[in-house]
CSV table of C-alpha atoms and ligand atoms in Angstrom, one decimal:
chain,number,residue,atom,x,y,z
A,23,MET,CA,-4.7,43.4,-198.3
A,24,ALA,CA,-3.1,45.4,-195.6
A,25,LYS,CA,-0.4,47.8,-196.7
A,26,ILE,CA,3.2,46.6,-196.4
A,27,HIS,CA,5.4,49.0,-194.4
A,28,ILE,CA,9.1,49.0,-194.7
A,29,LEU,CA,11.2,50.5,-191.9
A,30,GLY,CA,14.7,51.7,-192.9
A,31,ALA,CA,15.1,53.6,-196.1
A,32,GLY,CA,18.6,52.3,-196.8
A,33,ALA,CA,19.9,49.9,-199.4
A,34,LEU,CA,17.8,46.9,-198.8
A,35,GLY,CA,14.6,48.7,-197.6
A,36,SER,CA,14.7,50.8,-200.8
A,37,LEU,CA,15.3,47.7,-203.0
A,38,PHE,CA,12.2,46.1,-201.5
A,39,ALA,CA,10.2,49.3,-201.8
A,40,VAL,CA,11.0,49.6,-205.5
A,41,SER,CA,10.3,45.9,-206.2
A,42,LEU,CA,6.9,46.0,-204.4
A,43,PHE,CA,6.0,49.4,-206.1
A,44,ARG,CA,6.8,47.9,-209.5
A,45,ALA,CA,4.5,45.0,-208.8
A,46,ASP,CA,1.7,47.5,-208.0
A,47,ILE,CA,1.7,46.6,-204.3
A,48,ASN,CA,2.5,50.2,-203.2
A,49,PRO,CA,4.3,49.8,-199.9
A,50,CYS,CA,5.0,52.6,-197.4
A,51,LEU,CA,8.7,53.2,-196.8
A,52,ILE,CA,9.4,54.7,-193.4
A,53,ALA,CA,12.4,57.1,-193.1
A,54,ARG,CA,14.1,58.0,-189.9
A,55,ASP,CA,12.5,61.5,-189.6
A,56,ALA,CA,10.4,64.1,-191.3
A,57,GLU,CA,13.4,65.8,-192.9
A,58,ARG,CA,14.7,62.6,-194.5
A,59,ALA,CA,11.2,61.6,-195.6
A,60,MET,CA,10.8,65.0,-197.3
A,61,THR,CA,14.1,64.7,-199.1
A,62,LEU,CA,13.4,61.2,-200.3
A,63,ARG,CA,9.9,62.3,-201.5
A,64,GLN,CA,11.7,64.9,-203.6
A,65,THR,CA,14.3,62.6,-205.1
A,66,GLY,CA,12.1,59.5,-205.4
A,67,ILE,CA,13.8,56.1,-205.0
A,68,ARG,CA,16.2,55.7,-207.9
A,69,CYS,CA,17.4,52.3,-209.1
A,70,GLY,CA,18.7,51.1,-212.5
A,71,GLY,CA,18.2,54.6,-214.1
A,72,ALA,CA,14.6,55.0,-213.1
A,73,SER,CA,13.0,57.0,-210.3
A,74,TYR,CA,10.1,55.5,-208.4
A,75,PRO,CA,7.6,57.7,-206.5
A,76,VAL,CA,7.2,55.3,-203.6
A,77,ASP,CA,5.0,56.4,-200.7
A,78,ILE,CA,7.4,57.7,-198.0
A,79,ALA,CA,6.5,58.5,-194.4
A,80,ALA,CA,8.2,59.8,-191.2
A,81,PRO,CA,7.4,57.9,-188.0
A,82,ASN,CA,5.4,60.8,-186.6
A,83,ALA,CA,3.1,60.9,-189.7
A,84,LEU,CA,2.0,57.3,-189.3
A,85,ALA,CA,-1.6,56.6,-188.1
A,86,ASN,CA,-2.1,54.8,-184.8
A,87,LYS,CA,-2.1,51.0,-185.0
A,88,ASP,CA,-1.9,51.1,-188.8
A,89,ILE,CA,1.0,48.7,-189.3
A,90,GLU,CA,0.1,45.1,-189.7
A,91,CYS,CA,3.0,43.8,-191.8
A,92,LEU,CA,6.4,45.4,-191.4
A,93,LEU,CA,9.7,44.6,-193.3
A,94,LEU,CA,12.4,45.7,-190.8
A,95,CYS,CA,15.4,46.8,-192.9
A,96,THR,CA,17.6,48.7,-190.5
A,97,LYS,CA,20.9,47.2,-189.4
A,98,ALA,CA,20.4,44.6,-186.6
A,99,TYR,CA,21.7,46.9,-183.9
A,100,ASP,CA,19.1,49.6,-184.8
A,101,SER,CA,16.1,47.3,-184.6
A,102,LEU,CA,14.8,48.2,-181.1
A,103,PRO,CA,15.2,52.0,-181.3
A,104,ALA,CA,13.7,52.0,-184.8
A,105,LEU,CA,10.7,50.0,-183.7
A,106,ALA,CA,10.3,52.2,-180.6
A,107,ALA,CA,10.1,55.3,-182.9
A,108,ILE,CA,7.0,53.7,-184.6
A,109,ALA,CA,5.5,52.0,-181.6
A,110,HIS,CA,2.3,54.0,-181.8
A,111,ALA,CA,1.7,52.8,-185.3
A,112,LEU,CA,2.5,49.2,-184.8
A,113,ARG,CA,-0.4,46.9,-184.1
A,114,PRO,CA,0.5,44.6,-181.1
A,115,ASP,CA,-0.2,41.6,-183.3
A,116,ALA,CA,1.8,42.8,-186.3
A,117,ALA,CA,4.0,40.6,-188.4
A,118,ILE,CA,7.6,41.9,-188.1
A,119,ILE,CA,9.9,40.5,-190.8
A,120,CYS,CA,13.6,41.1,-190.0
A,121,LEU,CA,15.3,41.3,-193.4
A,122,GLN,CA,18.6,41.5,-191.6
A,123,ASN,CA,21.8,39.6,-191.2
A,124,GLY,CA,22.8,38.2,-187.8
A,125,ILE,CA,21.0,36.4,-185.0
A,126,GLY,CA,19.9,37.8,-181.6
A,127,GLN,CA,17.8,40.8,-182.7
A,128,HIS,CA,14.7,38.5,-183.3
A,129,ALA,CA,14.6,37.3,-179.7
A,130,ALA,CA,15.1,40.9,-178.4
A,131,ILE,CA,12.2,42.1,-180.6
A,132,ALA,CA,9.9,39.2,-179.5
A,133,GLU,CA,10.6,40.1,-175.8
A,134,GLN,CA,9.6,43.7,-176.4
A,135,HIS,CA,6.7,42.9,-178.7
A,136,PRO,CA,5.3,39.6,-177.2
A,137,ALA,CA,2.0,39.6,-179.2
A,138,ALA,CA,3.8,40.2,-182.5
A,139,SER,CA,4.7,37.5,-184.9
A,140,VAL,CA,8.5,37.8,-185.5
A,141,PHE,CA,10.0,36.5,-188.7
A,142,ALA,CA,13.6,36.1,-189.8
A,143,ALA,CA,14.9,36.2,-193.3
A,144,LEU,CA,17.9,35.0,-195.2
A,145,CYS,CA,18.5,37.5,-198.0
A,146,THR,CA,21.2,37.1,-200.6
A,147,GLU,CA,20.5,40.2,-202.7
A,148,GLY,CA,23.4,42.5,-203.1
A,149,VAL,CA,22.5,46.2,-203.1
A,150,THR,CA,24.4,49.4,-202.2
A,151,ARG,CA,23.2,52.9,-201.4
A,152,THR,CA,25.1,55.2,-203.7
A,153,GLY,CA,23.4,58.5,-202.8
A,154,THR,CA,20.3,60.0,-201.2
A,155,GLY,CA,17.5,57.8,-202.5
A,156,GLU,CA,19.8,56.1,-205.0
A,157,ILE,CA,20.6,52.4,-204.9
A,158,VAL,CA,22.6,50.0,-207.2
A,159,HIS,CA,21.3,46.4,-207.3
A,160,ALA,CA,24.5,44.6,-208.2
A,161,GLY,CA,23.8,41.1,-207.1
A,162,VAL,CA,20.5,39.3,-207.8
A,163,GLY,CA,19.7,36.8,-205.1
A,164,HIS,CA,16.7,35.4,-203.2
A,165,THR,CA,15.1,35.8,-199.8
A,166,ASP,CA,13.8,33.0,-197.5
A,167,ILE,CA,11.4,34.1,-194.8
A,168,GLY,CA,10.3,32.0,-191.8
A,169,GLN,CA,8.7,32.6,-188.5
A,170,LEU,CA,10.7,32.4,-185.2
A,171,PHE,CA,8.6,33.9,-182.4
A,172,GLY,CA,5.0,34.8,-181.5
A,173,PRO,CA,1.6,33.6,-182.6
A,174,SER,CA,1.7,31.7,-186.0
A,175,LYS,CA,0.8,34.0,-188.8
A,176,LYS,CA,0.4,33.8,-192.6
A,177,LEU,CA,2.3,36.5,-194.5
A,178,PRO,CA,0.6,38.3,-197.4
A,179,ASP,CA,1.1,36.4,-200.7
A,180,GLU,CA,1.9,39.7,-202.3
A,181,LEU,CA,5.4,39.4,-200.8
A,182,SER,CA,6.2,36.6,-203.2
A,183,LYS,CA,4.6,38.3,-206.2
A,184,GLN,CA,7.3,40.8,-207.0
A,185,SER,CA,10.4,40.8,-209.1
A,186,LEU,CA,12.6,39.9,-206.1
A,187,LYS,CA,12.5,36.2,-205.4
A,188,VAL,CA,10.9,35.6,-202.0
A,189,ASN,CA,10.1,32.1,-200.6
A,190,PHE,CA,8.3,31.3,-197.4
A,191,SER,CA,10.1,28.7,-195.2
A,192,THR,CA,8.6,26.5,-192.5
A,193,ASP,CA,12.1,25.9,-190.9
A,194,ILE,CA,14.3,29.0,-191.3
A,195,LEU,CA,16.6,28.4,-188.3
A,196,PRO,CA,19.1,26.0,-189.9
A,197,THR,CA,19.4,28.4,-192.9
A,198,LEU,CA,20.0,31.3,-190.5
A,199,TRP,CA,22.7,29.5,-188.6
A,200,ARG,CA,24.4,28.4,-191.7
A,201,LYS,CA,24.5,31.9,-193.1
A,202,LEU,CA,25.8,33.1,-189.7
A,203,ALA,CA,28.5,30.5,-189.7
A,204,ILE,CA,29.6,31.5,-193.2
A,205,ASN,CA,29.6,35.2,-192.2
A,206,GLY,CA,31.5,34.3,-189.0
A,207,ALA,CA,34.1,32.4,-190.9
A,208,MET,CA,34.7,35.1,-193.5
A,209,ASN,CA,33.8,38.6,-192.3
A,210,GLY,CA,36.0,39.0,-189.2
A,211,LEU,CA,39.0,37.7,-191.1
A,212,THR,CA,38.5,40.1,-194.0
A,213,VAL,CA,38.6,43.0,-191.5
A,214,ILE,CA,41.7,41.7,-189.6
A,215,HIS,CA,43.6,41.1,-192.9
A,216,ASP,CA,41.9,44.0,-194.7
A,217,CYS,CA,41.2,41.9,-197.7
A,218,ARG,CA,38.6,41.0,-200.3
A,219,ASN,CA,36.7,37.7,-199.9
A,220,GLY,CA,38.7,35.8,-202.5
A,221,GLU,CA,42.0,36.6,-200.7
A,222,LEU,CA,40.9,34.4,-197.8
A,223,LEU,CA,41.6,31.4,-200.1
A,224,GLN,CA,44.6,32.9,-201.9
A,225,ARG,CA,46.9,33.9,-199.0
A,226,LEU,CA,48.4,30.9,-197.3
A,227,ASP,CA,48.6,32.3,-193.8
A,228,VAL,CA,45.0,33.6,-194.0
A,229,TYR,CA,43.8,30.3,-195.6
A,230,LYS,CA,45.2,28.3,-192.6
A,231,GLU,CA,43.5,30.6,-190.2
A,232,LEU,CA,40.2,30.3,-192.2
A,233,CYS,CA,40.4,26.4,-192.1
A,234,ALA,CA,40.9,26.4,-188.3
A,235,LEU,CA,38.2,29.0,-187.7
A,236,VAL,CA,35.7,27.0,-189.8
A,237,GLU,CA,36.5,23.9,-187.8
A,238,GLU,CA,35.9,25.7,-184.5
A,239,ILE,CA,32.6,27.2,-185.8
A,240,ALA,CA,31.4,23.8,-187.0
A,241,ASN,CA,32.2,22.4,-183.5
A,242,VAL,CA,30.2,25.1,-181.8
A,243,LEU,CA,27.2,24.5,-184.1
A,244,ASN,CA,27.4,20.8,-183.6
A,245,ALA,CA,27.7,21.0,-179.8
A,246,SER,CA,24.8,23.5,-179.6
A,247,GLY,CA,22.4,21.4,-181.6
A,248,HIS,CA,22.6,23.2,-185.0
A,249,VAL,CA,24.0,20.1,-186.7
A,250,ASP,CA,22.5,20.8,-190.1
A,251,ALA,CA,24.2,24.2,-190.3
A,252,SER,CA,27.6,22.7,-189.6
A,253,LEU,CA,27.5,20.1,-192.4
A,254,ASP,CA,30.0,20.7,-195.2
A,255,LEU,CA,30.7,24.1,-193.7
A,256,PHE,CA,34.2,24.5,-195.3
A,257,GLU,CA,32.8,23.7,-198.7
A,258,GLN,CA,30.1,26.3,-198.3
A,259,VAL,CA,32.6,28.9,-197.1
A,260,ARG,CA,34.9,28.1,-200.0
A,261,ASN,CA,32.0,28.4,-202.5
A,262,VAL,CA,31.0,31.8,-201.1
A,263,CYS,CA,34.7,33.1,-201.1
A,264,GLN,CA,35.0,32.0,-204.8
A,265,ALA,CA,31.6,33.3,-205.9
A,266,THR,CA,32.3,36.7,-204.2
A,267,ALA,CA,36.0,36.8,-204.7
A,268,MET,CA,36.2,40.5,-205.7
A,269,ASN,CA,33.7,41.7,-203.1
A,270,THR,CA,34.5,43.6,-199.9
A,271,SER,CA,32.5,42.1,-197.0
A,272,SER,CA,29.8,44.4,-195.5
A,273,MET,CA,31.7,44.2,-192.1
A,274,LEU,CA,35.0,45.4,-193.8
A,275,GLN,CA,33.0,48.2,-195.5
A,276,ASP,CA,31.6,49.2,-192.1
A,277,PHE,CA,35.1,49.2,-190.4
A,278,ARG,CA,36.7,51.1,-193.3
A,279,ALA,CA,33.9,53.7,-193.1
A,280,GLN,CA,34.2,53.8,-189.3
A,281,ARG,CA,30.5,52.9,-189.0
A,282,PRO,CA,29.1,50.5,-186.3
A,283,SER,CA,29.2,46.9,-187.5
A,284,GLU,CA,26.9,43.9,-187.0
A,285,ARG,CA,29.8,42.2,-185.1
A,286,GLU,CA,27.7,41.5,-182.0
A,287,TYR,CA,25.0,39.8,-184.0
A,288,VAL,CA,27.5,37.4,-185.6
A,289,TYR,CA,30.4,36.8,-183.2
A,290,GLY,CA,28.3,37.6,-180.0
A,291,SER,CA,25.8,35.0,-181.1
A,292,LEU,CA,28.4,32.3,-182.0
A,293,LEU,CA,30.2,32.9,-178.6
A,294,ARG,CA,26.9,32.7,-176.7
A,295,GLN,CA,26.3,29.3,-178.3
A,296,ALA,CA,29.8,28.1,-177.4
A,297,GLU,CA,29.3,29.2,-173.8
A,298,LEU,CA,25.9,27.5,-173.6
A,299,ALA,CA,27.5,24.3,-175.0
A,300,GLY,CA,30.5,24.5,-172.6
A,301,LEU,CA,33.0,25.0,-175.4
A,302,GLU,CA,36.1,27.3,-175.2
A,303,ALA,CA,36.1,28.7,-178.8
A,304,PRO,CA,39.5,30.4,-178.5
A,305,MET,CA,39.7,31.6,-182.1
A,306,LEU,CA,36.3,33.1,-182.1
A,307,LYS,CA,37.0,34.9,-178.8
A,308,GLN,CA,40.3,36.3,-180.1
A,309,LEU,CA,38.7,37.4,-183.3
A,310,ASN,CA,35.9,39.1,-181.5
A,311,GLN,CA,38.3,40.9,-179.2
A,312,GLN,CA,40.4,42.0,-182.1
A,313,LEU,CA,37.3,43.5,-183.8
A,314,ILE,CA,36.2,45.2,-180.6
A,315,ARG,CA,39.7,46.8,-180.3
A,316,ARG,CA,39.4,48.1,-183.9
A,317,GLU,CA,35.9,49.5,-183.2
A,318,THR,CA,37.2,51.6,-180.4
A,319,VAL,CA,40.4,52.9,-182.1
B,29,NAP,P1,21.7,50.6,-194.7
B,29,NAP,O1,21.8,51.0,-196.2
B,29,NAP,O2,22.6,51.2,-193.7
B,29,NAP,O3,20.2,50.9,-194.3
B,29,NAP,C1,19.8,50.9,-193.0
B,29,NAP,C2,18.7,52.0,-192.9
B,29,NAP,O4,18.1,51.9,-191.6
B,29,NAP,C3,19.2,53.4,-193.1
B,29,NAP,O5,18.5,54.0,-194.1
B,29,NAP,C4,19.0,54.0,-191.7
B,29,NAP,O6,18.6,55.4,-191.8
B,29,NAP,C5,17.8,53.2,-191.2
B,29,NAP,N1,17.6,53.4,-189.8
B,29,NAP,C6,18.4,53.3,-188.8
B,29,NAP,N2,17.8,53.6,-187.6
B,29,NAP,C7,16.6,54.0,-187.9
B,29,NAP,C8,15.5,54.5,-187.2
B,29,NAP,N3,15.6,54.6,-185.8
B,29,NAP,N4,14.3,54.8,-187.8
B,29,NAP,C9,14.2,54.6,-189.2
B,29,NAP,N5,15.2,54.2,-189.9
B,29,NAP,C10,16.4,53.9,-189.3
B,29,NAP,O7,21.8,49.0,-194.5
B,29,NAP,P2,21.4,47.8,-195.5
B,29,NAP,O8,22.6,47.5,-196.4
B,29,NAP,O9,20.1,48.2,-196.2
B,29,NAP,O10,21.3,46.6,-194.5
B,29,NAP,C11,20.1,46.5,-193.7
B,29,NAP,C12,20.1,45.0,-193.2
B,29,NAP,O11,20.0,44.1,-194.3
B,29,NAP,C13,21.4,44.7,-192.5
B,29,NAP,O12,21.2,43.8,-191.4
B,29,NAP,C14,22.2,43.9,-193.6
B,29,NAP,O13,23.2,43.0,-193.0
B,29,NAP,C15,21.1,43.2,-194.3
B,29,NAP,N6,21.4,42.8,-195.7
B,29,NAP,C16,21.8,43.8,-196.5
B,29,NAP,C17,22.1,43.4,-197.9
B,29,NAP,C18,22.6,44.4,-198.9
B,29,NAP,O14,23.0,44.0,-200.0
B,29,NAP,N7,22.6,45.7,-198.6
B,29,NAP,C19,21.9,42.1,-198.3
B,29,NAP,C20,21.4,41.1,-197.3
B,29,NAP,C21,21.2,41.5,-196.0
B,29,NAP,P3,19.5,56.6,-192.2
B,29,NAP,O15,19.7,56.5,-193.7
B,29,NAP,O16,18.8,57.8,-191.8
B,29,NAP,O17,20.8,56.4,-191.5
């Protein structure tokens, strides 16, 4: 079996590295540069009180054309620069599996890597980086992976033989749009109202806004042909708000920490669909503008 490489030694990349390592699959985790790779080799990847001596490499230490199967675990906006940094090591026909939220990066990757097989994933694990090489896996979820672009390719079975639950899907797009719709309904509002997920249901003014936004997003999905993703959308959003009531959305965490957010890969993608379908989407536009203003403060 070809070695599985993981690009992005953050929360999710480290979680997959540990899980594969524990299943004797020995992946290679690619850090941003030689200095970070050396630090991570010294600390190991720590999770749940144990330290795992995962194989860690810097981009410049990778052999030419060595990577056949890559789990891409950077934030969506870092995808292209991160792939460019390992371009020498990536086989043109590699499988690139984007374990990222958002939509838009897959097409951009496929355009730059036309012979590659590009996969998208819906991942519901909850993991946080708490220190250098240290992660906390607080929410056990699952990952669905399906191909979106490039020559059809079978992924290594080993990916589904680890403690994390991984399923292969033949039709990932509706799942992706549904997740995007739920994120679009919740994440921006949690930033604007600076609140936890559960408060979207509890505060009357915010709840009314949430209802109207869900309706607008469902209309956009319907008009742009993603009908499955729009079905029962409000119920889905309410379930996620309830199940994650005490959580702070990843977008709010990014805004609070003044880090870049994945806004463009959520709201940019929804607005592009609205435009293609000839819809106005005034709430989405306004929310996106409010978020952009906050990014630049
Ligand atoms: P994260 O902790 O910030 O990790 C991203 C990693 O990418 C960082 O380690 C960063 O390196 C690395 N990176 C960025 N540019 C790079 C480059 N040019 N070369 C090599 N590495 C590079 O983020 P995350 O929470 O793991 O999230 C990753 C993706 O998974 C996001 O799309 C997120 O929405 C999605 N996701 C996350 C979770 C979760 O629970 N965390 C669940 C589902 C989906 P540095 O450390 O050097 O900055």
